[in-house]
mmCIF file of C-alpha atoms and ligand atoms in Angstrom:
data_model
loop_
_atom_site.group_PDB
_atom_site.id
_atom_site.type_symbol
_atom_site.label_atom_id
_atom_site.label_comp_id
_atom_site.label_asym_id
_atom_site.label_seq_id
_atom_site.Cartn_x
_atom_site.Cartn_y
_atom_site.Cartn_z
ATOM 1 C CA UNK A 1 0.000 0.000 0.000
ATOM 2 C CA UNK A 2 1.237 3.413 -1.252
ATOM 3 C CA UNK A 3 1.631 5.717 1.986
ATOM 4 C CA UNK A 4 2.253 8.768 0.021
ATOM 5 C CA UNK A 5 -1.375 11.235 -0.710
ATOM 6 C CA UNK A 6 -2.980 8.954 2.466
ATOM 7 C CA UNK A 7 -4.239 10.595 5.864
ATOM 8 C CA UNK A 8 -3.086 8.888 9.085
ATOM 9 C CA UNK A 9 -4.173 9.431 12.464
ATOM 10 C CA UNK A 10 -1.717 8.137 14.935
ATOM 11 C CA UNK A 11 -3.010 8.274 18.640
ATOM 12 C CA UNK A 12 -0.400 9.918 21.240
ATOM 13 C CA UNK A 13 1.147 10.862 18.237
ATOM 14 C CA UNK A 14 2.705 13.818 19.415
ATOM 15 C CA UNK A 15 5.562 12.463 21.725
ATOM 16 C CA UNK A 16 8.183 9.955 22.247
ATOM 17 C CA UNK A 17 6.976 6.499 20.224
ATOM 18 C CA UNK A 18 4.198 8.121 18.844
ATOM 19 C CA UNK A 19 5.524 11.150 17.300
ATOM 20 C CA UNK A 20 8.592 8.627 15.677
ATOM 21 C CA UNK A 21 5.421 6.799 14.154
ATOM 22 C CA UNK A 22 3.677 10.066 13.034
ATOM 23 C CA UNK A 23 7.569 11.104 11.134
ATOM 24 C CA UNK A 24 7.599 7.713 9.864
ATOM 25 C CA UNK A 25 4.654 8.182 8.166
ATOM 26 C CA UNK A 26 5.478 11.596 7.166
ATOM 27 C CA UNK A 27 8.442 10.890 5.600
ATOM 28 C CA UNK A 28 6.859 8.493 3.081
ATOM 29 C CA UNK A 29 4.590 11.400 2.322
ATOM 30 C CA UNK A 30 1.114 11.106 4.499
ATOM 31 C CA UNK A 31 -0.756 13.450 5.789
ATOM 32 C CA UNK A 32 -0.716 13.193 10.048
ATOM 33 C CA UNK A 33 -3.170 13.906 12.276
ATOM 34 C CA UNK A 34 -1.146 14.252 15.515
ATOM 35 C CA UNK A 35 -3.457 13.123 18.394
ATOM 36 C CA UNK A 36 -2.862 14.557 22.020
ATOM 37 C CA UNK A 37 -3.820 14.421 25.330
ATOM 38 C CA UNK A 38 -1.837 17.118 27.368
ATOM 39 C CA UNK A 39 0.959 17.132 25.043
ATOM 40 C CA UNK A 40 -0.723 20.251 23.136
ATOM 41 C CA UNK A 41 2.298 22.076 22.519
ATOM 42 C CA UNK A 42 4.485 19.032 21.474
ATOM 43 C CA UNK A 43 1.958 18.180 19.129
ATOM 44 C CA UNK A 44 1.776 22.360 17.586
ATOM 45 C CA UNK A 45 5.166 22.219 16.887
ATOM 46 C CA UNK A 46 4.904 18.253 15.169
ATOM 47 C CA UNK A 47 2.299 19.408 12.902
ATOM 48 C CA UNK A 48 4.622 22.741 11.944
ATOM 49 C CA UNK A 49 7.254 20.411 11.493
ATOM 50 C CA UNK A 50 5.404 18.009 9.119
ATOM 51 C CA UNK A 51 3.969 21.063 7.333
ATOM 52 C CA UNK A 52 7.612 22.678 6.560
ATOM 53 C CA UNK A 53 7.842 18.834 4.710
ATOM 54 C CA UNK A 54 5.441 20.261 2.504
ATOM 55 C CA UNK A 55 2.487 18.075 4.110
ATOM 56 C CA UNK A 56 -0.649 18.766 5.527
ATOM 57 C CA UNK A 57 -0.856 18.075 9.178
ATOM 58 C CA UNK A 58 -3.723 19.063 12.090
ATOM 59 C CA UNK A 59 -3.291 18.151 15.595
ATOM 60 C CA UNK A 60 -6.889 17.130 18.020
ATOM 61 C CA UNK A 61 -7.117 16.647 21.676
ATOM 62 C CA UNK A 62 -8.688 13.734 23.241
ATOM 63 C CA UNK A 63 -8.766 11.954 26.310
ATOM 64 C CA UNK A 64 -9.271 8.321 24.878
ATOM 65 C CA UNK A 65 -11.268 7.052 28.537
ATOM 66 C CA UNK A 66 -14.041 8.888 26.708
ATOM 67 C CA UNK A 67 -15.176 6.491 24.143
ATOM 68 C CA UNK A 68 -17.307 8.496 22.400
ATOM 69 C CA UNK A 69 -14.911 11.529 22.097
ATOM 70 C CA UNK A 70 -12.132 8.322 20.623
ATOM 71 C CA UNK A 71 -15.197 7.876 18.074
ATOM 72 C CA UNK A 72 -15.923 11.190 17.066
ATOM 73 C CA UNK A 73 -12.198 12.187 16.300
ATOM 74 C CA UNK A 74 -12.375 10.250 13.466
ATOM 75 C CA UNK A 75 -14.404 12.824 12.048
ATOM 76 C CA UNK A 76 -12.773 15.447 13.060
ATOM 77 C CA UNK A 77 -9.542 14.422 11.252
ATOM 78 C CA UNK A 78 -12.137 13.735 8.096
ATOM 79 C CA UNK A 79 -13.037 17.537 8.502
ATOM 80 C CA UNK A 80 -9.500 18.712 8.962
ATOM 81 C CA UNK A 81 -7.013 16.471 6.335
ATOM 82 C CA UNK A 82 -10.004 14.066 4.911
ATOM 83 C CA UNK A 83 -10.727 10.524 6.028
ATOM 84 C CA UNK A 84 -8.061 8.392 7.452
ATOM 85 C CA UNK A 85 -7.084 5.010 5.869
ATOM 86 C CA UNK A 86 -4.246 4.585 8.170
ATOM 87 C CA UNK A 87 -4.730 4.442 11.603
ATOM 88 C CA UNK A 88 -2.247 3.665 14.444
ATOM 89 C CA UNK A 89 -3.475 3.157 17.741
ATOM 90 C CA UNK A 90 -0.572 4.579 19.975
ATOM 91 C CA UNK A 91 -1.618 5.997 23.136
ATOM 92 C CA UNK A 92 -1.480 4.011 26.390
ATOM 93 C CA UNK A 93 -1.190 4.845 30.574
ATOM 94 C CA UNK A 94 0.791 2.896 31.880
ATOM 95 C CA UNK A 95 -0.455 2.759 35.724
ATOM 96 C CA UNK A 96 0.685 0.759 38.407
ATOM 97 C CA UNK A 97 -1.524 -1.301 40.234
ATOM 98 C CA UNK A 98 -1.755 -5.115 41.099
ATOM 99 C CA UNK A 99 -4.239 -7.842 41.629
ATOM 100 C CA UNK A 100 -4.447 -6.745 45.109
ATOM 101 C CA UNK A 101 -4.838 -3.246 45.131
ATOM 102 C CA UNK A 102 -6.559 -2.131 41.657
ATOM 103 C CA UNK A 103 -10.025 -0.741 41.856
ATOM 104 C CA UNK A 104 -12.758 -0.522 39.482
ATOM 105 C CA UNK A 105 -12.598 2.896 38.413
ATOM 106 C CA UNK A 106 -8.826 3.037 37.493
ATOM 107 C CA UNK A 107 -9.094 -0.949 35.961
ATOM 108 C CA UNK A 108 -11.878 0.827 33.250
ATOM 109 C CA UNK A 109 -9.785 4.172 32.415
ATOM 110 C CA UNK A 110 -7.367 2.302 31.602
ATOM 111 C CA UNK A 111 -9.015 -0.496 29.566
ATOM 112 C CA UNK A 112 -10.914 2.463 27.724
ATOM 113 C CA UNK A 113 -7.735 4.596 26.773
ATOM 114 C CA UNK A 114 -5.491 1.372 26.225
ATOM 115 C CA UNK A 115 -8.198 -1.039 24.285
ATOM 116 C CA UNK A 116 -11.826 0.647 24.690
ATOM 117 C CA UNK A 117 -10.338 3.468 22.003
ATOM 118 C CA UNK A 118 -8.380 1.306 19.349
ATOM 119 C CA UNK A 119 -11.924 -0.555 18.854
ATOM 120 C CA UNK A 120 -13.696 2.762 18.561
ATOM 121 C CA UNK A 121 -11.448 4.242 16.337
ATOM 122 C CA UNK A 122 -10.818 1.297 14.393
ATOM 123 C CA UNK A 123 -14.964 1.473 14.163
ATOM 124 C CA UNK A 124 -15.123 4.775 13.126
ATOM 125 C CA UNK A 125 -12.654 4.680 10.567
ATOM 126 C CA UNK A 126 -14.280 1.646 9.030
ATOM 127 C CA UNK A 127 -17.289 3.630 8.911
ATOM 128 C CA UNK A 128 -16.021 6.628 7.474
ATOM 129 C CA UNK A 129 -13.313 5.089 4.748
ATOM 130 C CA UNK A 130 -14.728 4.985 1.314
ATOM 131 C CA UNK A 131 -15.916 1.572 -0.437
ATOM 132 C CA UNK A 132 -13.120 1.631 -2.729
ATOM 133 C CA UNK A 133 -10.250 2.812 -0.391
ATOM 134 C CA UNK A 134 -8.049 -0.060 1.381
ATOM 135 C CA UNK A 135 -6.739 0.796 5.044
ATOM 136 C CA UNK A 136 -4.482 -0.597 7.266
ATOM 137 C CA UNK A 137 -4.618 -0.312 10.803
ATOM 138 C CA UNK A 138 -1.769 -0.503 13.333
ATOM 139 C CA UNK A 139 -1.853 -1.469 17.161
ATOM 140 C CA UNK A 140 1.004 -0.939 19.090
ATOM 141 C CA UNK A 141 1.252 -3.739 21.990
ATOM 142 C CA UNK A 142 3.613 -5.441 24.383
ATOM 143 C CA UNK A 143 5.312 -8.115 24.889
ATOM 144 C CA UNK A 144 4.344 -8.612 28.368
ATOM 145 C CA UNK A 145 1.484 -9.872 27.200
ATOM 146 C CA UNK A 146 2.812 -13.761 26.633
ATOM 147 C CA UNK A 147 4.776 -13.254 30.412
ATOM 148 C CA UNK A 148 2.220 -10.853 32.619
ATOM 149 C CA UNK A 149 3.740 -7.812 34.842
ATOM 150 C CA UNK A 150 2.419 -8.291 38.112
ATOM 151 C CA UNK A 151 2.351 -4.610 39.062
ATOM 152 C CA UNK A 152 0.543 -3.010 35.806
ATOM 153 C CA UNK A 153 -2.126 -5.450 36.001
ATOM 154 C CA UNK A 154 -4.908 -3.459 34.014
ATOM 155 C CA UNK A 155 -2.452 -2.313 31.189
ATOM 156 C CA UNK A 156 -1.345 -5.600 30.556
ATOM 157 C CA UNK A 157 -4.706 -7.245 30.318
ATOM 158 C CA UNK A 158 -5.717 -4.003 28.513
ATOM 159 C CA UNK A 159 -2.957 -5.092 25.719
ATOM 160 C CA UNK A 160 -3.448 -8.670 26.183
ATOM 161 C CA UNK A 161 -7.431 -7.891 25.017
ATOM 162 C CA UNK A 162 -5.478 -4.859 22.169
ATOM 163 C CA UNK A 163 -3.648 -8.693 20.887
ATOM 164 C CA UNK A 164 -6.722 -10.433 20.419
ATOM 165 C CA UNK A 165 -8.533 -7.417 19.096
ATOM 166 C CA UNK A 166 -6.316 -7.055 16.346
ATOM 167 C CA UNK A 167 -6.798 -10.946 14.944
ATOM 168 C CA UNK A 168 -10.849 -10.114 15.568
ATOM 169 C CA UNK A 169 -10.548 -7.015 13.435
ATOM 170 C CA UNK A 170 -8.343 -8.024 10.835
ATOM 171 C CA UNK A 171 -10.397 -11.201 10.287
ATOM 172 C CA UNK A 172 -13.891 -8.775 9.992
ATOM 173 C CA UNK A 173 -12.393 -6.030 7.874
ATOM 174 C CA UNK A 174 -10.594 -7.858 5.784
ATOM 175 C CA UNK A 175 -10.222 -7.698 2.797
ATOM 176 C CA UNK A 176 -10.370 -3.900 2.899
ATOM 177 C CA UNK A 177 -8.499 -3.010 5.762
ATOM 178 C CA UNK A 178 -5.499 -4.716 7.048
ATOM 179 C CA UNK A 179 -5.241 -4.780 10.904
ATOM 180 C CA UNK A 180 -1.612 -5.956 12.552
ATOM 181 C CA UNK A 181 0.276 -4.816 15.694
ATOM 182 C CA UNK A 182 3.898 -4.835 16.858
ATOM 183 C CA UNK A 183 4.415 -5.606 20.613
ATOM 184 C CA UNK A 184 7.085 -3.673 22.008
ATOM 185 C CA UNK A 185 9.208 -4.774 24.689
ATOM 186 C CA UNK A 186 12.493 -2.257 26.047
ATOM 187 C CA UNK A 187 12.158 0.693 23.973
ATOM 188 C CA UNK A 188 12.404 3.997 25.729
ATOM 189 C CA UNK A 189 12.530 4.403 29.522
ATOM 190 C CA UNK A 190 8.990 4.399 30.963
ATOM 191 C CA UNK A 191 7.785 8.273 31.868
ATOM 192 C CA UNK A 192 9.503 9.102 34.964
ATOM 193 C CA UNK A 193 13.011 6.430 34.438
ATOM 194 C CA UNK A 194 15.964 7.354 32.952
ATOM 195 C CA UNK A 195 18.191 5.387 30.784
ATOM 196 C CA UNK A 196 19.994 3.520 33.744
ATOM 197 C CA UNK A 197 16.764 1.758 34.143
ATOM 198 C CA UNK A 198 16.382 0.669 30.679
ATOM 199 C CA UNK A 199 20.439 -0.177 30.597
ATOM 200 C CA UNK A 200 19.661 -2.876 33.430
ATOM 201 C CA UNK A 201 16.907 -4.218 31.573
ATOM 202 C CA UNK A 202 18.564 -3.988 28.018
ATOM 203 C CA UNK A 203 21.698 -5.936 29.388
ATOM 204 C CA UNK A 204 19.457 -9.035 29.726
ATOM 205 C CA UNK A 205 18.064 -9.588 25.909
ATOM 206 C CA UNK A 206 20.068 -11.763 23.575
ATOM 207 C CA UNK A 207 20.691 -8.050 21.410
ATOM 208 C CA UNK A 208 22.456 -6.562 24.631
ATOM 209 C CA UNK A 209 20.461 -2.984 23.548
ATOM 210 C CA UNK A 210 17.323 -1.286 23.924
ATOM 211 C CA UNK A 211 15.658 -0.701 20.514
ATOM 212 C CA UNK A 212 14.477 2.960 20.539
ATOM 213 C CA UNK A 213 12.122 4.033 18.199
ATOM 214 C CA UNK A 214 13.420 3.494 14.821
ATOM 215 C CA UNK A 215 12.832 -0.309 14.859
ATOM 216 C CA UNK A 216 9.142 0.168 15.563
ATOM 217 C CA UNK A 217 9.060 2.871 12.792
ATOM 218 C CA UNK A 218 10.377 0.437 10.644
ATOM 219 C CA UNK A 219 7.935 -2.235 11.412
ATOM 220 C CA UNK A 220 5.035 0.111 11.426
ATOM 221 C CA UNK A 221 5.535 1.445 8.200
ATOM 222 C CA UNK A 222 5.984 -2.398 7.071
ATOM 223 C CA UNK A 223 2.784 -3.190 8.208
ATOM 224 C CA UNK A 224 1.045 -0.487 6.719
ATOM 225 C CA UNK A 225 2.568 -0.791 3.304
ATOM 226 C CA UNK A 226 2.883 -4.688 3.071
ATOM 227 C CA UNK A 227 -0.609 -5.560 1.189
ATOM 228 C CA UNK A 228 -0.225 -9.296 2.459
ATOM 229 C CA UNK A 229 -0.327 -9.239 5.947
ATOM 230 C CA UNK A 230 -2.931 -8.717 8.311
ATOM 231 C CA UNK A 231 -3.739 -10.083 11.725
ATOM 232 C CA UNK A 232 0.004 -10.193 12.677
ATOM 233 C CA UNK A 233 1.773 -9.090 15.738
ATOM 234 C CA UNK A 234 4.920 -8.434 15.420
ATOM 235 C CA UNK A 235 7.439 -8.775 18.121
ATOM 236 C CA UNK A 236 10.334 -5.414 18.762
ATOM 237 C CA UNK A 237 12.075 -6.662 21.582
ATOM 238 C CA UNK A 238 15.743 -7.555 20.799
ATOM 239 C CA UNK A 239 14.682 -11.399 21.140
ATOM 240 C CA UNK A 240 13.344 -10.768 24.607
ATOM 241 C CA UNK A 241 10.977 -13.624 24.591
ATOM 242 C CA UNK A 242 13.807 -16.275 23.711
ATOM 243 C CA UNK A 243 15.058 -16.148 27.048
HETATM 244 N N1 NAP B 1 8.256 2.839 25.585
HETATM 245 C C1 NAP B 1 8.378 1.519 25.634
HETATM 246 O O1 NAP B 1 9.484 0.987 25.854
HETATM 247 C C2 NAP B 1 7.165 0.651 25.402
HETATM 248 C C3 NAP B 1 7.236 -0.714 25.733
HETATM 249 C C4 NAP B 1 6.114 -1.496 25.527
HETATM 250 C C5 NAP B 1 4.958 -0.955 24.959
HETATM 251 N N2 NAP B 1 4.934 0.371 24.649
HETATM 252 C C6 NAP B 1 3.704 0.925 24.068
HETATM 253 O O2 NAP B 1 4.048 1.743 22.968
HETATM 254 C C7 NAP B 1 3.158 2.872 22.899
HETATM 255 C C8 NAP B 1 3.945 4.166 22.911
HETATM 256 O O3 NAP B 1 4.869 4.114 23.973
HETATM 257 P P1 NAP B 1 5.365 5.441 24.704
HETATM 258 O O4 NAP B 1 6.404 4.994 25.686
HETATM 259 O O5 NAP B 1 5.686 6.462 23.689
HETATM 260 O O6 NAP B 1 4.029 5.796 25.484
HETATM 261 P P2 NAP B 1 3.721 6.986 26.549
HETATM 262 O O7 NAP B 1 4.716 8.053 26.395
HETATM 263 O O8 NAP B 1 3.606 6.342 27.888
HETATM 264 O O9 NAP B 1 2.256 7.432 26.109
HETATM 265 C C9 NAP B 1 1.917 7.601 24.747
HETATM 266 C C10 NAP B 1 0.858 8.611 24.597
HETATM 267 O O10 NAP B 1 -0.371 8.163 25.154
HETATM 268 C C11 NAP B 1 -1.155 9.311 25.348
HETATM 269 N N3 NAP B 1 -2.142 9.095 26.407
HETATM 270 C C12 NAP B 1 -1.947 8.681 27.677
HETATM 271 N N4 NAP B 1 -3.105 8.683 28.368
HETATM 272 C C13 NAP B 1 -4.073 9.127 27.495
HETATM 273 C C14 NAP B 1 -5.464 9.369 27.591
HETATM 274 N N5 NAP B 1 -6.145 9.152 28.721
HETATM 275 N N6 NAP B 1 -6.116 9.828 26.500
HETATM 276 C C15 NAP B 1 -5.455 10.044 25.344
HETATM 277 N N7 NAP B 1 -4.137 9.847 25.194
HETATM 278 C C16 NAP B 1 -3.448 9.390 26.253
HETATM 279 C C17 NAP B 1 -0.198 10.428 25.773
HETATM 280 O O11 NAP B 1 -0.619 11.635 25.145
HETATM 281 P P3 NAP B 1 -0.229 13.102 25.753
HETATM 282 O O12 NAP B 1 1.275 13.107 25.849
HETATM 283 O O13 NAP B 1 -0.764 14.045 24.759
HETATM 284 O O14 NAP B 1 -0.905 13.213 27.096
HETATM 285 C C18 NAP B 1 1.155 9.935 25.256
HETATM 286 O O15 NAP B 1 1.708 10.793 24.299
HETATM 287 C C19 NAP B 1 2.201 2.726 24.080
HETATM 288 O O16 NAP B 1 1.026 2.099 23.626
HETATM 289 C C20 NAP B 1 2.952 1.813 25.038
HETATM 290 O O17 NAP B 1 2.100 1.062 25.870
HETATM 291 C C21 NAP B 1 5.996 1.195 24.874
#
């Protein structure tokens, strides 16, 4: 699938991961709607800096625990660069809490934003894409998922239920739009860590280094464009699970 001419929305799109996704797609010559949740100015100056690329680019606040707001800014990236056919569902909390102390409140937020949101959008956009435009659709996991944190209980069941989503959607959309995901595992220091932290954790994969975004840029942009594959997760964690 040609990138270049398309409009993408890419959810959290404005910082770290997210806004390497929303270049990514950029440089291959989309259009980006930069999603944000507080990150309003981060996402002001993404969208000047995909415009000087001689794109067009238009930035939308959100907070995805609002399900219907996560519907609804599908059309409001149809009104501002015309209707997405790429979609990459990027934004995720990552809260602490554990079988023993999460409460019901904080275990739906976070199933909303995480999962909740990706189906909405995913919804919306199917909705909204003309018949005779393909899509692709791009959920960005983790690898925890096969081996469970204990102490971010309702983001990893959030993602485990984002993994299954994705081989539900690509199986019902198909064969219009192509739904995959890559699961991430040491990328960038959670919010809050520094690079020590992910140096402890990098030290233990078989690749002895923590990825950083350009290896999930890479993948992303091979989902979107590779016209054969759907309903694959793709794992970007320096053989992580192999040991
Ligand atoms: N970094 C890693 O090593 C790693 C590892 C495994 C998986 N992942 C996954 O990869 C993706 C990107 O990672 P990241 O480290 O770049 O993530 P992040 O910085 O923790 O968060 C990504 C974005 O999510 C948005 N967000 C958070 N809560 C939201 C809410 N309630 N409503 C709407 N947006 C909300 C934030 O937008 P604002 O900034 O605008 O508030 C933020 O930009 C996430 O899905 C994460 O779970 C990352």
């Amino acid at each position: 699938m040609d990138v270049a001419g398309r409009v993408a929305l890419v959810t959290g799109g404005a910082t770290r991961v997210g806004r390497a996704i929303s270049l990514g797609l950029a440089s291959a010559g989309a259009d980006v709607f930069v999603h944000y949740n507080s990150s309003a100015g981060p996402a002001d100056e993404l969208v000047a800096e995909i415009e000087s690329m001689g794109l067009n680019a238009a930035a939308g606040q959100a907070h995805l625990g609002d399900l219907d707001a996560a519907e609804t800014l599908i059309d409001e990236v149809a009104a501002a660069l015309g209707p997405p056919s790429i979609l990459i569902n990027s934004a995720s909390g990552f809260p602490t809490d554990t079988i023993t102390d999460v409460t019901p409140k904080d275990f739906r937020e976070t199933i909303d934003v995480t999962l909740g949101a990706a189906v909405f959008l995913t919804k919306a956009m199917a909705l909204t894409l003309p018949e005779t435009t393909e899509g692709a659709v791009v959920n960005v996991s983790d690898v925890r998922t096969a081996r469970p944190y204990h102490d971010h209980l309702s983001y990893i069941l959030a993602k485990g239920g984002l993994d299954t989503f994705t081989l539900a959607a690509a199986a019902s959309l198909a064969p219009r739009i192509r739904v995959n995901a890559v699961a991430l595992g040491v990328i960038l220091p959670p919010p809050g860590e520094d690079d020590d932290y992910v140096a402890e954790l990098a030290a233990a994969l078989p690749l002895e280094r923590a990825g950083g975004t350009a290896p999930v840029v890479d993948a992303v942009m091979h989902l979107v464009q590779n016209h054969f594959i759907t309903g694959e997760i793709v794992r970007i964690n320096g053989g992580g699970h192999l040991v």
